[in-house]
Short mmCIF file of C-alpha atoms in Angstrom, two decimals:
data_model
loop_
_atom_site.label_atom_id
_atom_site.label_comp_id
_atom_site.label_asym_id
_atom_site.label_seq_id
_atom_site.Cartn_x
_atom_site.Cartn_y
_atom_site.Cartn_z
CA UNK A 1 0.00 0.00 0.00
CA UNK A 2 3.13 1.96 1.13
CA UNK A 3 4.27 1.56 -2.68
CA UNK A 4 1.39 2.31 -4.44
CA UNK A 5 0.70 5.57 -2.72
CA UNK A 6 4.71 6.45 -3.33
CA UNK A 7 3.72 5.38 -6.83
CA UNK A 8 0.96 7.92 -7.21
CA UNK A 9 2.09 10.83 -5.70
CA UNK A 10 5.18 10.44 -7.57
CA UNK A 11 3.39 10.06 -11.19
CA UNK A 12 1.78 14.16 -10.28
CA UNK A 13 4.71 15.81 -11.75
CA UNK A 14 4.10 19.23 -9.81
CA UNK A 15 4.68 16.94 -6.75
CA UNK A 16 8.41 15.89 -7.97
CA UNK A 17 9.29 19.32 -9.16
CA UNK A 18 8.94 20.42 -5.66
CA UNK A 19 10.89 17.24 -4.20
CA UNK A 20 13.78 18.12 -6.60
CA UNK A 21 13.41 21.85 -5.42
CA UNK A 22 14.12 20.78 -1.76
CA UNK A 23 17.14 17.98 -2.70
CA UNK A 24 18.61 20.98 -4.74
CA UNK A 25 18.54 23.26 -1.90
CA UNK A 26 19.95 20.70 0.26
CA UNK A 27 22.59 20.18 -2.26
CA UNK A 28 23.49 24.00 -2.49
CA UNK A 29 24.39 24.00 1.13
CA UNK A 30 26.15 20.89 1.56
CA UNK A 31 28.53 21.96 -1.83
CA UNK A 32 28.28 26.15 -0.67
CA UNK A 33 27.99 26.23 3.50
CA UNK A 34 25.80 29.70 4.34
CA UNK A 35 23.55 29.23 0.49
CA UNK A 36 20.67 28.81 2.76
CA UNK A 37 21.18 32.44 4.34
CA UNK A 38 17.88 34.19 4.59
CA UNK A 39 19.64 37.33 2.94
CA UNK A 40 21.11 34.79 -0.12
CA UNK A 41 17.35 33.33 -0.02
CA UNK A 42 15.65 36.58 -0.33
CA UNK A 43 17.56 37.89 -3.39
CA UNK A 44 16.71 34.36 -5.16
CA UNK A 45 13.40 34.87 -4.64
CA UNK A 46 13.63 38.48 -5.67
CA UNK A 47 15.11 36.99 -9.12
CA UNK A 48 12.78 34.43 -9.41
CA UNK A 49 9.58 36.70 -9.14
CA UNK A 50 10.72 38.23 -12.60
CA UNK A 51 11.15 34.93 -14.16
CA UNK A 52 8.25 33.14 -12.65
CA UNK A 53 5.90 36.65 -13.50
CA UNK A 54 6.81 36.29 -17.42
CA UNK A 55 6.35 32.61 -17.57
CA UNK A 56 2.81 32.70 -16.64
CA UNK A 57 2.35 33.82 -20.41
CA UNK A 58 4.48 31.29 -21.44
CA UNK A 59 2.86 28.65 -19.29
CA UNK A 60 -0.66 29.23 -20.93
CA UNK A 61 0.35 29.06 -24.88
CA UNK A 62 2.35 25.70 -23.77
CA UNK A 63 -0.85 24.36 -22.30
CA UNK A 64 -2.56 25.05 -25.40
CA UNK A 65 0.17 23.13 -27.21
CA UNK A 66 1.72 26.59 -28.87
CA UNK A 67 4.75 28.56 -27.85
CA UNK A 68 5.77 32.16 -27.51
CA UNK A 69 9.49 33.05 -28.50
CA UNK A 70 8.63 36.76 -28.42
CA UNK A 71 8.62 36.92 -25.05
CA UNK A 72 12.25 37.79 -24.65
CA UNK A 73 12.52 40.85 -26.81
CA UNK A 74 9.17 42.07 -25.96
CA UNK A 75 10.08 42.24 -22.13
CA UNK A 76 13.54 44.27 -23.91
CA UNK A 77 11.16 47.12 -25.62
CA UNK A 78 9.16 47.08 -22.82
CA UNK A 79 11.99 47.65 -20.58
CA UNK A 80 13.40 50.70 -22.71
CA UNK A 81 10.15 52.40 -23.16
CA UNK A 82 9.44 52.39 -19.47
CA UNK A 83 12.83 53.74 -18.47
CA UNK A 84 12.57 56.39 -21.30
CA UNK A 85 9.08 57.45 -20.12
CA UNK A 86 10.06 57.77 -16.90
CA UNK A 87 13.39 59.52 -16.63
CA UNK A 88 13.64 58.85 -12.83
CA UNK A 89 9.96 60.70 -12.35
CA UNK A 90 7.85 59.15 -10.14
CA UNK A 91 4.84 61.01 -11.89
CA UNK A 92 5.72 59.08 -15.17
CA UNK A 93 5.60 55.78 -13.70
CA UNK A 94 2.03 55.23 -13.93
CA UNK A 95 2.02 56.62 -17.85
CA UNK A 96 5.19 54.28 -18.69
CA UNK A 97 2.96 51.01 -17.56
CA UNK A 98 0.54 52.58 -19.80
CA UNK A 99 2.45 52.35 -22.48
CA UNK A 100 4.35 49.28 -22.60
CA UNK A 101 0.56 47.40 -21.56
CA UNK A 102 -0.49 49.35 -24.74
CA UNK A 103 1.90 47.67 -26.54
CA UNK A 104 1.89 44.35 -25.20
CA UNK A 105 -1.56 44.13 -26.19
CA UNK A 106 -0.43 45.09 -30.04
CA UNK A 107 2.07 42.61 -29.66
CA UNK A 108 -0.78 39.71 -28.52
CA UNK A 109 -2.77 40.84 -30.75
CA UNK A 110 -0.12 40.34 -34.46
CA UNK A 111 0.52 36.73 -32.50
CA UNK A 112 -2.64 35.74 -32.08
CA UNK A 113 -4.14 37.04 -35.75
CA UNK A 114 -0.81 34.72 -37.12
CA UNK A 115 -1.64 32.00 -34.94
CA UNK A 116 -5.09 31.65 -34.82
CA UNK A 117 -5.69 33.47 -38.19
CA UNK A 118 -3.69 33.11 -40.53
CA UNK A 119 -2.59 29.33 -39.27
CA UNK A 120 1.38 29.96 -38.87
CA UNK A 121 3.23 27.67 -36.65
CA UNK A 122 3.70 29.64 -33.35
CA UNK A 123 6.99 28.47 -33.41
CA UNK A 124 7.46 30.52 -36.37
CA UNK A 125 5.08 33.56 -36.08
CA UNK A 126 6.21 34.41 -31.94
CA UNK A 127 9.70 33.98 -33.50
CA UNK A 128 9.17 36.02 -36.41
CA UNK A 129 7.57 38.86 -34.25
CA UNK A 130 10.35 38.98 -31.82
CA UNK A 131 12.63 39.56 -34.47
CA UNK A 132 10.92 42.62 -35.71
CA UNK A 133 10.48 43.48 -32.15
CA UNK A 134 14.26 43.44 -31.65
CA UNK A 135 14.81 45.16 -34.75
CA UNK A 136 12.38 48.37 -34.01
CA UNK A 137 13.99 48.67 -30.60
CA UNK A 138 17.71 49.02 -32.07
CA UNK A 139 16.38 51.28 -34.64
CA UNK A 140 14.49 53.31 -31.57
CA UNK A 141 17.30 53.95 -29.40
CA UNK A 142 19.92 53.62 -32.03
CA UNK A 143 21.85 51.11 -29.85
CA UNK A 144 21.98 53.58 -26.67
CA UNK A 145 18.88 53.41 -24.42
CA UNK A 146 18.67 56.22 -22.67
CA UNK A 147 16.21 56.87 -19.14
CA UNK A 148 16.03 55.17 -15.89
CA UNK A 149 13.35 53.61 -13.02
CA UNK A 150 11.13 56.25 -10.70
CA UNK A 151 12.63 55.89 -7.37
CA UNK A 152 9.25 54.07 -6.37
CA UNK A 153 9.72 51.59 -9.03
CA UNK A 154 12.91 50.95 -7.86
CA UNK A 155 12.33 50.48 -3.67
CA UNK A 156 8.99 48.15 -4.79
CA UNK A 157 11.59 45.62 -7.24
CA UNK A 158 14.88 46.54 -6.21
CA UNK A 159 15.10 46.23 -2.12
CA UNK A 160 13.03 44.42 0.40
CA UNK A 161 10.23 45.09 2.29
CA UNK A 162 10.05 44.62 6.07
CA UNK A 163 13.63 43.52 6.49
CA UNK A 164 13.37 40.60 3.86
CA UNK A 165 10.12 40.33 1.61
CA UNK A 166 10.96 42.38 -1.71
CA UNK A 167 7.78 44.25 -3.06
CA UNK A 168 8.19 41.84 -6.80
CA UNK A 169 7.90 38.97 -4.79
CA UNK A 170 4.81 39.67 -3.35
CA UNK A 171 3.28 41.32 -6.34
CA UNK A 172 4.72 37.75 -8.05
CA UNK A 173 2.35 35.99 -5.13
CA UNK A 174 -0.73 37.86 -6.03
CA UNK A 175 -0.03 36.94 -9.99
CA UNK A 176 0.44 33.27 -9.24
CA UNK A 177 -3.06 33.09 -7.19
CA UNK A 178 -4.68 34.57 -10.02
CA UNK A 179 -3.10 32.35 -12.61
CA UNK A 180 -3.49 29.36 -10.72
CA UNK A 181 -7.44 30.14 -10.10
CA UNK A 182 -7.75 31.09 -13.73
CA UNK A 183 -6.46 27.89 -14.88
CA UNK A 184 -8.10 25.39 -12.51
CA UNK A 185 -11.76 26.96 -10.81
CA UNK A 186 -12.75 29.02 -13.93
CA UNK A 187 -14.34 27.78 -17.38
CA UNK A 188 -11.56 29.02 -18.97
CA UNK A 189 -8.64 27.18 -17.15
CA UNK A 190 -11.13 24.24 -18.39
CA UNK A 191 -11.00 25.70 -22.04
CA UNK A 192 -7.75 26.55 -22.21
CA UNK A 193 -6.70 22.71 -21.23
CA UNK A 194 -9.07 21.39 -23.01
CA UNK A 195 -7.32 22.96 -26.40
CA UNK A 196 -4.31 21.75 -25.76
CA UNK A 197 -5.38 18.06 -25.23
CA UNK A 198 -7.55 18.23 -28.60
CA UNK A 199 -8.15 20.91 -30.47
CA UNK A 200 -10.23 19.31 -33.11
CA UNK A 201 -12.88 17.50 -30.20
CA UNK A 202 -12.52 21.04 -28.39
CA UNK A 203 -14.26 22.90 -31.29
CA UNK A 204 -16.13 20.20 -31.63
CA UNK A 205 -17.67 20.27 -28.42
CA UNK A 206 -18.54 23.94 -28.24
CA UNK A 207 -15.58 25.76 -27.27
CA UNK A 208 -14.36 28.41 -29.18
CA UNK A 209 -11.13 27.36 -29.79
CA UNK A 210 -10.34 30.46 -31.62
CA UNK A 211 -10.76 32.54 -28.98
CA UNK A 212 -9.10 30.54 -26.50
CA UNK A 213 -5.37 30.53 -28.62
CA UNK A 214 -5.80 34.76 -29.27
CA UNK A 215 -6.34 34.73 -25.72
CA UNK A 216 -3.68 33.28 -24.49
CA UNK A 217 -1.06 34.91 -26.55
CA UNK A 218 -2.22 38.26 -26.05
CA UNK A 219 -2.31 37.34 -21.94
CA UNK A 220 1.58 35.74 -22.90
CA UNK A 221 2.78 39.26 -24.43
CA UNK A 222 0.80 41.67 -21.85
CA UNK A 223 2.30 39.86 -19.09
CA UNK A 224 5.92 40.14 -20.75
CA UNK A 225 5.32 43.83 -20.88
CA UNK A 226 4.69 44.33 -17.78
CA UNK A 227 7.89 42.00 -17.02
CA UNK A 228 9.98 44.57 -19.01
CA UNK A 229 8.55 47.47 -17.10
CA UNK A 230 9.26 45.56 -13.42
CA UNK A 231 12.90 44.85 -14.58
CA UNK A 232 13.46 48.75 -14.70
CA UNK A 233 13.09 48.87 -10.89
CA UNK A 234 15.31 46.13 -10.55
CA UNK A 235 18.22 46.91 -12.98
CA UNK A 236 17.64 50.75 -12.49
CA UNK A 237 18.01 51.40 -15.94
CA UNK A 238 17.29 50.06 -19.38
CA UNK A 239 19.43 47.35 -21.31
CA UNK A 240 19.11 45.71 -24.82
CA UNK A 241 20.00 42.77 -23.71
CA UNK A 242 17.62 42.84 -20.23
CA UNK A 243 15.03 40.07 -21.87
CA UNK A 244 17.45 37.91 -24.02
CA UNK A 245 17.77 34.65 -21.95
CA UNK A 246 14.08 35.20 -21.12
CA UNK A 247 12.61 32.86 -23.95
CA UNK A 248 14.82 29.66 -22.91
CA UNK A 249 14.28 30.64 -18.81
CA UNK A 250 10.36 30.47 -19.41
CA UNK A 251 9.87 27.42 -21.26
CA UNK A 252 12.38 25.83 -18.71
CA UNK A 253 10.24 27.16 -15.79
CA UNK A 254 7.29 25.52 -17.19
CA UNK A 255 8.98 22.48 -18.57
CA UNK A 256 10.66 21.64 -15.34
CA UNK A 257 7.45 22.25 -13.16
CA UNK A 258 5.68 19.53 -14.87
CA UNK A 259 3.79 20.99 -18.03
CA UNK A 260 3.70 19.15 -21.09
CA UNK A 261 5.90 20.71 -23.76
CA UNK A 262 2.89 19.20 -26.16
CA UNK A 263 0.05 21.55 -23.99
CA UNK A 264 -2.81 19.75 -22.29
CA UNK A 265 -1.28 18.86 -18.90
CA UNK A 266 0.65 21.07 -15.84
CA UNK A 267 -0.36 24.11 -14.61
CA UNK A 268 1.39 27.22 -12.54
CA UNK A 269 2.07 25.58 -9.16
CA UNK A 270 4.46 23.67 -10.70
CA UNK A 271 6.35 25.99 -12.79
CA UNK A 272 6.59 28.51 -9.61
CA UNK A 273 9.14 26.04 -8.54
CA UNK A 274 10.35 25.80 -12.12
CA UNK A 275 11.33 29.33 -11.85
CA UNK A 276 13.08 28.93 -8.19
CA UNK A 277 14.87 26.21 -9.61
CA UNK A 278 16.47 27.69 -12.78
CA UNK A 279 17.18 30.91 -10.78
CA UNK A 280 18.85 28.80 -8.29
CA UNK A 281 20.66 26.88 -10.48
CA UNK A 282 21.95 29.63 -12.62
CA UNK A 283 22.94 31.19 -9.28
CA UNK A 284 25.10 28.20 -8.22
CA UNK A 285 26.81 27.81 -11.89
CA UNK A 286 27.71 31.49 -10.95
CA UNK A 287 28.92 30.85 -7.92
CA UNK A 288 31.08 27.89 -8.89
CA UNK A 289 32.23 30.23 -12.07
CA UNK A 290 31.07 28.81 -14.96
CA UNK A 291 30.09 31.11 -17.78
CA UNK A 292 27.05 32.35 -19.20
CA UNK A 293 27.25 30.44 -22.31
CA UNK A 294 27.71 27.15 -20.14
CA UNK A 295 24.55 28.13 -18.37
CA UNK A 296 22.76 28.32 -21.39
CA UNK A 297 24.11 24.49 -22.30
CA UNK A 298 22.64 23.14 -19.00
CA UNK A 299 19.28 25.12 -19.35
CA UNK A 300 18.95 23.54 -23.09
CA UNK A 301 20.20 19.99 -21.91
CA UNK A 302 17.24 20.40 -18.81
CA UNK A 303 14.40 21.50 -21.69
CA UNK A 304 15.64 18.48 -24.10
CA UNK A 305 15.61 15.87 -21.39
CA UNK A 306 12.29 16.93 -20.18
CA UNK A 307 10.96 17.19 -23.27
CA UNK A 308 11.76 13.88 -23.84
CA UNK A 309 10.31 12.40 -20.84
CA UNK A 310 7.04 14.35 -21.42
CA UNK A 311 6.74 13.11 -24.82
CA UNK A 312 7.20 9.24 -23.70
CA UNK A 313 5.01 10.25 -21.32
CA UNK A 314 2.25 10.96 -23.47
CA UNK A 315 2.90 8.19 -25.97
CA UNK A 316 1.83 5.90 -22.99
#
């Protein structure tokens, strides 16, 4: 009985994402004595929000069975219209969110129409977009961004509140109970998962599959925005290259926390951990001073293994 209950709990994937979370912390302090410091902890956490907040996007086109690659340089355009809008102004902070929501939602809106639409491969159309994203923004600031975060912006994402709690994680708290109640105690969590188990029997059924896929890539590049503009108070200024390991950290995040790379199956609790775990890992590979290029081998090596598994998986 022992066994079989071992068994079952170990077959829910967002169970074992969790277990490997708590063996890897273990593991960080036994290789680095003092990685478990509440101060070390905090500023993990503080990293993770800004993964974890952009791949909520992410994690709803992968349960649909698409993908969004224009996540990265979206969250770059945001982050370079935000810091030129506010120029260290308070006063401009609100009217900078404005703005880069404004043009999330143009951004969701060219994926979607492509995707849904006109039928391209998200693969190829969220690809495709980014590209023209990144090439607007080097045209735009001409390869010198100029501007920086409103003092407020940078005290909510940049330090910690109450001795240890930064402001991004908790607004990263709030973001995950709303994803996680969209996707499991609303009719549209059942839509969306629904879509990416069968699309064809979805329609079939009644759904508006149509609607569901724009959705969820306009969600995907409004939530990026919003990413860009919360790295500002983090970084204090704006960077081109601020969102360019975002695409591979958010389809890790959700790989590794247990959703199917082929949509259908997962959900946010898991890929919360995702995103501890990748920021922790790429925080130890620092540590033991391996480069960034050899940090982006292990991330790819972690998606293709998992994406392996997951396709067995569903094969079964």
């Amino acid at each position: 009985m022992v066994k079989k209950l071992c068994s079952k709990y170990l077959e829910n994937s967002q169970i074992v994402v969790y277990l490997i979370l708590i063996l890897l912390l273990v593991l960080a302090q036994i290789l680095s004595p003092g990685y478990l410091n509440p101060t070390h902890m905090a500023g993990i956490l503080r990293l993770a929000s800004f993964m974890g907040i952009a791949a909520i996007g992410q994690n709803l086109t992968i349960l649909t069975g698409g993908i969004d690659l224009s996540i990265a340089n979206t969250i770059t355009f945001a982050n370079v219209i935000a810091a030129q809008i506010m120029m260290g102004r308070d006063s401009s902070m609100l009217p900078a969110l404005l703005a880069v929501i404004v043009m999330g939602i143009v951004v969701g809106l060219i994926n979607g129409t492509g995707v849904y639409w006109l039928k391209i491969p998200p693969f190829i159309m969220t690809l495709g977009v980014g590209t023209v994203i990144q090439g607007i923004f080097l045209i735009y600031t001409k390869g010198a961004p100029k501007g920086n975060a409103a003092p407020l912006l940078r005290s909510i994402c940049g330090q910690s509140m109450y001795g240890i709690v930064s402001g991004i994680v908790l607004i990263w708290a709030v973001l995950a109970v709303i994803a996680i109640v969209l996707l499991h105690k609303t009719p549209y969590g059942r839509k969306l998962y629904s879509v990416g188990i069968n699309e064809e029997a979805s329609r079939f059924s009644g759904i508006n599959t149509g609607r569901v896929t724009f959705s969820v890539y306009l969600i995907s590049a409004v939530i990026a925005a919003v990413s860009g503009f919360l790295l500002v108070g983090y970084t204090g200024t704006s960077f081109l290259d601020v969102g360019t390991s975002y695409n591979t950290k958010t389809i890790a995040a959700v790989v590794i926390g247990g959703t199917a790379i082929t949509g259908g199956k997962g959900g946010y609790l898991g890929t919360i951990a995702g995103a501890v775990i990748m920021t922790i890992l790429d925080d130890f590979l620092t540590i033991v001073s391996i480069p960034d290029a050899g940090r982006q081998v292990v991330q790819g090596i972690i998606i293709i293994l998992l994406v392996l598994v997951y396709s067995r998986e569903k094969k079964k």
